[in-house]
Amino acid sequence: MRNITVIGAGATGIAFSATLVEQGHNVTLFELEKDAAHLKELEKRGKIVRTGYGPQGDVALPRMTTAVAEAVPNAELIFIAVVANRHELICKTIAPYLHDGQTVCFFNGNCGSIRLKRLTAGKDIVVGETVGTYTSTRYLGDGVVHFASMPKSPKSVAAFPARDSSRLVERIGECYPTVCYPDVPVHNVFEGSLNSPNVSIHLVASLLCVSAMERSLDFRLYRDGVCPSTLTMIRAVEAEKEAVFSKFGYKSNSYFGQIEACLNFDADPRPNLAGFRLTTGPNGVSHRYISEDAFAGDCLLVSLGEALGVDTPVLRSAVTMAGVLNGINYLKQGLTLKSLGLEGRSADEIHSFLETGEL
């Protein structure tokens, strides 16, 4: 049994907490007071209720708190399951309470590990990220979490710096089976973050469907928003990503086939896509499919392309459009080489930094 804290009481945090409780670990679910509405719903329900295409059955509640001093110092492992837009605040909140020997892992990290590592300089803490999130989930309210698919295992991970990746795998593998380079070719947190399917799919596909999502009470992107034009845009984004990756020698994963299968589902109904196609949302331009991915992965890819002389017109346009819709200049305020302190660095210097943590 391990002492584990999960930070973030959204769908992922609640679903993963239930899995850890079921495994027999001592689990704490932490959320900031201002975002703690789901904790109050869970407390009222008295259990976590799981529905959908993943694990079934009700699960006892983890310990729940909004007090960081209760959630962080005694945890051996800490999993952070919040959108990238919240990483800076969460990192600043927990950093003073972290100490030698702890391990922190971000779901779908978006380089949150770099931010946290800098705030904990001098402490022997292993910090890393998963490629993608735990699994596709939605919180339905009243203590109910819906799984759109079964969690996949093992999950690719990378630490920052990458030389700690094997330590990360060793420490979290008991409760969350993982692999790292060279077993699975994710060299570092840049390659991991940018190989999330979110980067290729969420932003461009959602922007094509803004009118439909704003007029519908039940819009579902992978059921209602996938069409030949969506596939064309996703293919274009993947081509831009591949061009940037080639500068580093990274492998660019493609998710085109999965989305194409969603389009052709009626003719070829694949069981593993049934729940995925019914995943709800986005329901507006502030949804994380737009606000998080414009801020994080897509913005970082544009920034990398600009620094390395690789043109990314589709992604740049998408990030700009998202900024207009949300009133935010993501290209200036989002995740960029400048915000990570890597502006003006060459591909070799960036790669070395991600491996060693040193410039």
mmCIF file of C-alpha atoms in Angstrom, residues 49-200:
data_model
loop_
_atom_site.group_PDB
_atom_site.id
_atom_site.type_symbol
_atom_site.label_atom_id
_atom_site.label_comp_id
_atom_site.label_asym_id
_atom_site.label_seq_id
_atom_site.Cartn_x
_atom_site.Cartn_y
_atom_site.Cartn_z
ATOM 1 C CA VAL A 49 -20.006 5.699 -9.194
ATOM 2 C CA ARG A 50 -18.397 4.413 -12.409
ATOM 3 C CA THR A 51 -20.355 4.025 -15.638
ATOM 4 C CA GLY A 52 -19.625 3.547 -19.333
ATOM 5 C CA TYR A 53 -17.103 1.390 -21.157
ATOM 6 C CA GLY A 54 -14.399 1.131 -18.517
ATOM 7 C CA PRO A 55 -14.200 -0.245 -14.970
ATOM 8 C CA GLN A 56 -17.601 -0.867 -13.398
ATOM 9 C CA GLY A 57 -18.857 -0.817 -9.842
ATOM 10 C CA ASP A 58 -19.025 1.731 -7.051
ATOM 11 C CA VAL A 59 -15.863 2.598 -5.130
ATOM 12 C CA ALA A 60 -15.365 4.009 -1.656
ATOM 13 C CA LEU A 61 -14.293 7.622 -1.474
ATOM 14 C CA PRO A 62 -10.645 8.559 -1.052
ATOM 15 C CA ARG A 63 -9.713 11.013 1.642
ATOM 16 C CA MET A 64 -10.619 14.440 0.264
ATOM 17 C CA THR A 65 -9.172 17.815 1.195
ATOM 18 C CA THR A 66 -8.569 21.373 0.055
ATOM 19 C CA ALA A 67 -5.633 21.812 2.438
ATOM 20 C CA VAL A 68 -2.324 21.442 0.631
ATOM 21 C CA ALA A 69 -0.495 20.864 3.922
ATOM 22 C CA GLU A 70 -2.630 17.754 4.456
ATOM 23 C CA ALA A 71 -2.361 16.460 0.890
ATOM 24 C CA VAL A 72 1.264 16.844 -0.166
ATOM 25 C CA PRO A 73 3.920 16.335 2.556
ATOM 26 C CA ASN A 74 3.005 12.738 3.455
ATOM 27 C CA ALA A 75 2.477 11.476 -0.093
ATOM 28 C CA GLU A 76 5.040 9.140 -1.641
ATOM 29 C CA LEU A 77 3.517 9.614 -5.086
ATOM 30 C CA ILE A 78 1.619 12.605 -6.418
ATOM 31 C CA PHE A 79 -0.354 12.551 -9.667
ATOM 32 C CA ILE A 80 -1.459 15.887 -11.128
ATOM 33 C CA ALA A 81 -4.622 15.717 -13.225
ATOM 34 C CA VAL A 82 -5.506 19.298 -14.172
ATOM 35 C CA VAL A 83 -5.566 21.198 -17.464
ATOM 36 C CA ALA A 84 -2.298 22.809 -18.529
ATOM 37 C CA ASN A 85 -3.713 26.301 -17.957
ATOM 38 C CA ARG A 86 -3.701 25.481 -14.210
ATOM 39 C CA HIS A 87 -0.191 24.021 -14.014
ATOM 40 C CA GLU A 88 1.565 27.209 -12.962
ATOM 41 C CA LEU A 89 -0.784 27.850 -10.039
ATOM 42 C CA ILE A 90 -0.767 24.223 -8.909
ATOM 43 C CA CYS A 91 3.026 24.039 -9.086
ATOM 44 C CA LYS A 92 3.433 27.198 -7.037
ATOM 45 C CA THR A 93 0.906 25.891 -4.512
ATOM 46 C CA ILE A 94 2.559 22.518 -3.879
ATOM 47 C CA ALA A 95 6.264 23.313 -4.394
ATOM 48 C CA PRO A 96 6.930 24.574 -0.838
ATOM 49 C CA TYR A 97 5.505 21.325 0.601
ATOM 50 C CA LEU A 98 7.492 18.897 -1.542
ATOM 51 C CA HIS A 99 10.600 17.199 -0.137
ATOM 52 C CA ASP A 100 13.356 14.750 -1.030
ATOM 53 C CA GLY A 101 12.254 11.284 -2.088
ATOM 54 C CA GLN A 102 8.838 12.203 -3.506
ATOM 55 C CA THR A 103 7.657 11.530 -7.049
ATOM 56 C CA VAL A 104 5.297 13.733 -9.050
ATOM 57 C CA CYS A 105 3.692 12.695 -12.342
ATOM 58 C CA PHE A 106 1.540 14.925 -14.555
ATOM 59 C CA PHE A 107 -1.180 13.345 -16.644
ATOM 60 C CA ASN A 108 -0.861 14.603 -20.220
ATOM 61 C CA GLY A 109 1.908 16.755 -18.858
ATOM 62 C CA ASN A 110 2.351 19.609 -21.346
ATOM 63 C CA CYS A 111 5.757 20.303 -19.768
ATOM 64 C CA GLY A 112 4.347 20.916 -16.305
ATOM 65 C CA SER A 113 7.327 18.913 -15.061
ATOM 66 C CA ILE A 114 9.726 21.622 -16.238
ATOM 67 C CA ARG A 115 7.832 24.288 -14.316
ATOM 68 C CA LEU A 116 7.724 22.209 -11.132
ATOM 69 C CA LYS A 117 11.348 21.101 -11.310
ATOM 70 C CA ARG A 118 12.492 24.708 -11.439
ATOM 71 C CA LEU A 119 10.376 25.590 -8.412
ATOM 72 C CA THR A 120 11.899 22.703 -6.436
ATOM 73 C CA ALA A 121 15.537 23.207 -7.381
ATOM 74 C CA GLY A 122 17.845 21.569 -4.892
ATOM 75 C CA LYS A 123 15.298 18.943 -3.817
ATOM 76 C CA ASP A 124 15.720 15.301 -4.863
ATOM 77 C CA ILE A 125 12.281 14.878 -6.440
ATOM 78 C CA VAL A 126 11.498 12.753 -9.501
ATOM 79 C CA VAL A 127 9.110 14.649 -11.783
ATOM 80 C CA GLY A 128 7.613 13.375 -15.020
ATOM 81 C CA GLU A 129 4.655 13.128 -17.361
ATOM 82 C CA THR A 130 2.486 10.625 -19.180
ATOM 83 C CA VAL A 131 1.829 10.668 -22.923
ATOM 84 C CA GLY A 132 -1.867 11.471 -23.052
ATOM 85 C CA THR A 133 -4.153 11.237 -20.065
ATOM 86 C CA TYR A 134 -5.243 8.295 -17.903
ATOM 87 C CA THR A 135 -8.163 7.468 -20.203
ATOM 88 C CA SER A 136 -11.122 9.216 -21.844
ATOM 89 C CA THR A 137 -13.559 10.135 -19.069
ATOM 90 C CA ARG A 138 -16.308 12.594 -18.238
ATOM 91 C CA TYR A 139 -17.621 13.636 -14.853
ATOM 92 C CA LEU A 140 -21.418 13.589 -15.021
ATOM 93 C CA GLY A 141 -22.070 15.162 -11.629
ATOM 94 C CA ASP A 142 -23.518 13.671 -8.447
ATOM 95 C CA GLY A 143 -20.412 11.516 -7.934
ATOM 96 C CA VAL A 144 -20.709 9.747 -11.302
ATOM 97 C CA VAL A 145 -17.677 9.359 -13.601
ATOM 98 C CA HIS A 146 -18.216 7.965 -17.103
ATOM 99 C CA PHE A 147 -15.535 5.995 -18.961
ATOM 100 C CA ALA A 148 -15.509 6.322 -22.750
ATOM 101 C CA SER A 149 -12.970 3.498 -22.970
ATOM 102 C CA MET A 150 -10.913 1.093 -20.874
ATOM 103 C CA PRO A 151 -7.652 2.540 -19.518
ATOM 104 C CA LYS A 152 -4.734 1.388 -21.644
ATOM 105 C CA SER A 153 -1.636 -0.056 -20.056
ATOM 106 C CA PRO A 154 1.277 0.326 -20.003
ATOM 107 C CA LYS A 155 1.528 4.068 -20.596
ATOM 108 C CA SER A 156 4.514 5.829 -22.083
ATOM 109 C CA VAL A 157 6.157 8.309 -19.727
ATOM 110 C CA ALA A 158 9.141 10.632 -19.598
ATOM 111 C CA ALA A 159 10.742 12.471 -16.722
ATOM 112 C CA PHE A 160 12.317 15.889 -16.637
ATOM 113 C CA PRO A 161 15.192 15.646 -16.913
ATOM 114 C CA ALA A 162 14.948 12.547 -19.116
ATOM 115 C CA ARG A 163 17.857 10.898 -17.335
ATOM 116 C CA ASP A 164 15.374 10.308 -14.471
ATOM 117 C CA SER A 165 12.849 8.427 -16.623
ATOM 118 C CA SER A 166 13.862 4.984 -15.383
ATOM 119 C CA ARG A 167 13.473 6.198 -11.778
ATOM 120 C CA LEU A 168 9.991 7.463 -12.630
ATOM 121 C CA VAL A 169 8.976 4.098 -14.080
ATOM 122 C CA GLU A 170 10.332 2.252 -11.056
ATOM 123 C CA ARG A 171 8.480 4.450 -8.579
ATOM 124 C CA ILE A 172 5.020 4.647 -10.158
ATOM 125 C CA GLY A 173 4.904 1.275 -11.923
ATOM 126 C CA GLU A 174 3.259 -0.543 -9.019
ATOM 127 C CA CYS A 175 0.073 1.492 -9.301
ATOM 128 C CA TYR A 176 0.346 2.751 -12.872
ATOM 129 C CA PRO A 177 2.241 0.440 -15.253
ATOM 130 C CA THR A 178 4.546 2.479 -17.452
ATOM 131 C CA VAL A 179 7.349 2.265 -19.969
ATOM 132 C CA CYS A 180 10.001 4.725 -21.037
ATOM 133 C CA TYR A 181 12.699 5.087 -23.682
ATOM 134 C CA PRO A 182 14.218 2.900 -25.106
ATOM 135 C CA ASP A 183 11.352 0.399 -24.636
ATOM 136 C CA VAL A 184 8.907 2.911 -26.103
ATOM 137 C CA PRO A 185 10.451 5.736 -28.140
ATOM 138 C CA VAL A 186 9.524 8.795 -26.089
ATOM 139 C CA HIS A 187 12.849 10.445 -25.441
ATOM 140 C CA ASN A 188 11.722 13.330 -23.245
ATOM 141 C CA VAL A 189 8.806 15.493 -22.140
ATOM 142 C CA PHE A 190 8.714 17.506 -25.373
ATOM 143 C CA GLU A 191 8.290 14.387 -27.469
ATOM 144 C CA GLY A 192 5.771 13.017 -24.999
ATOM 145 C CA SER A 193 3.686 16.196 -24.706
ATOM 146 C CA LEU A 194 3.592 16.848 -28.435
ATOM 147 C CA ASN A 195 2.786 13.233 -29.278
ATOM 148 C CA SER A 196 -0.459 13.403 -27.326
ATOM 149 C CA PRO A 197 -3.424 12.911 -29.684
ATOM 150 C CA ASN A 198 -4.829 16.186 -28.345
ATOM 151 C CA VAL A 199 -2.256 18.202 -30.300
ATOM 152 C CA SER A 200 -3.292 16.780 -33.666
#
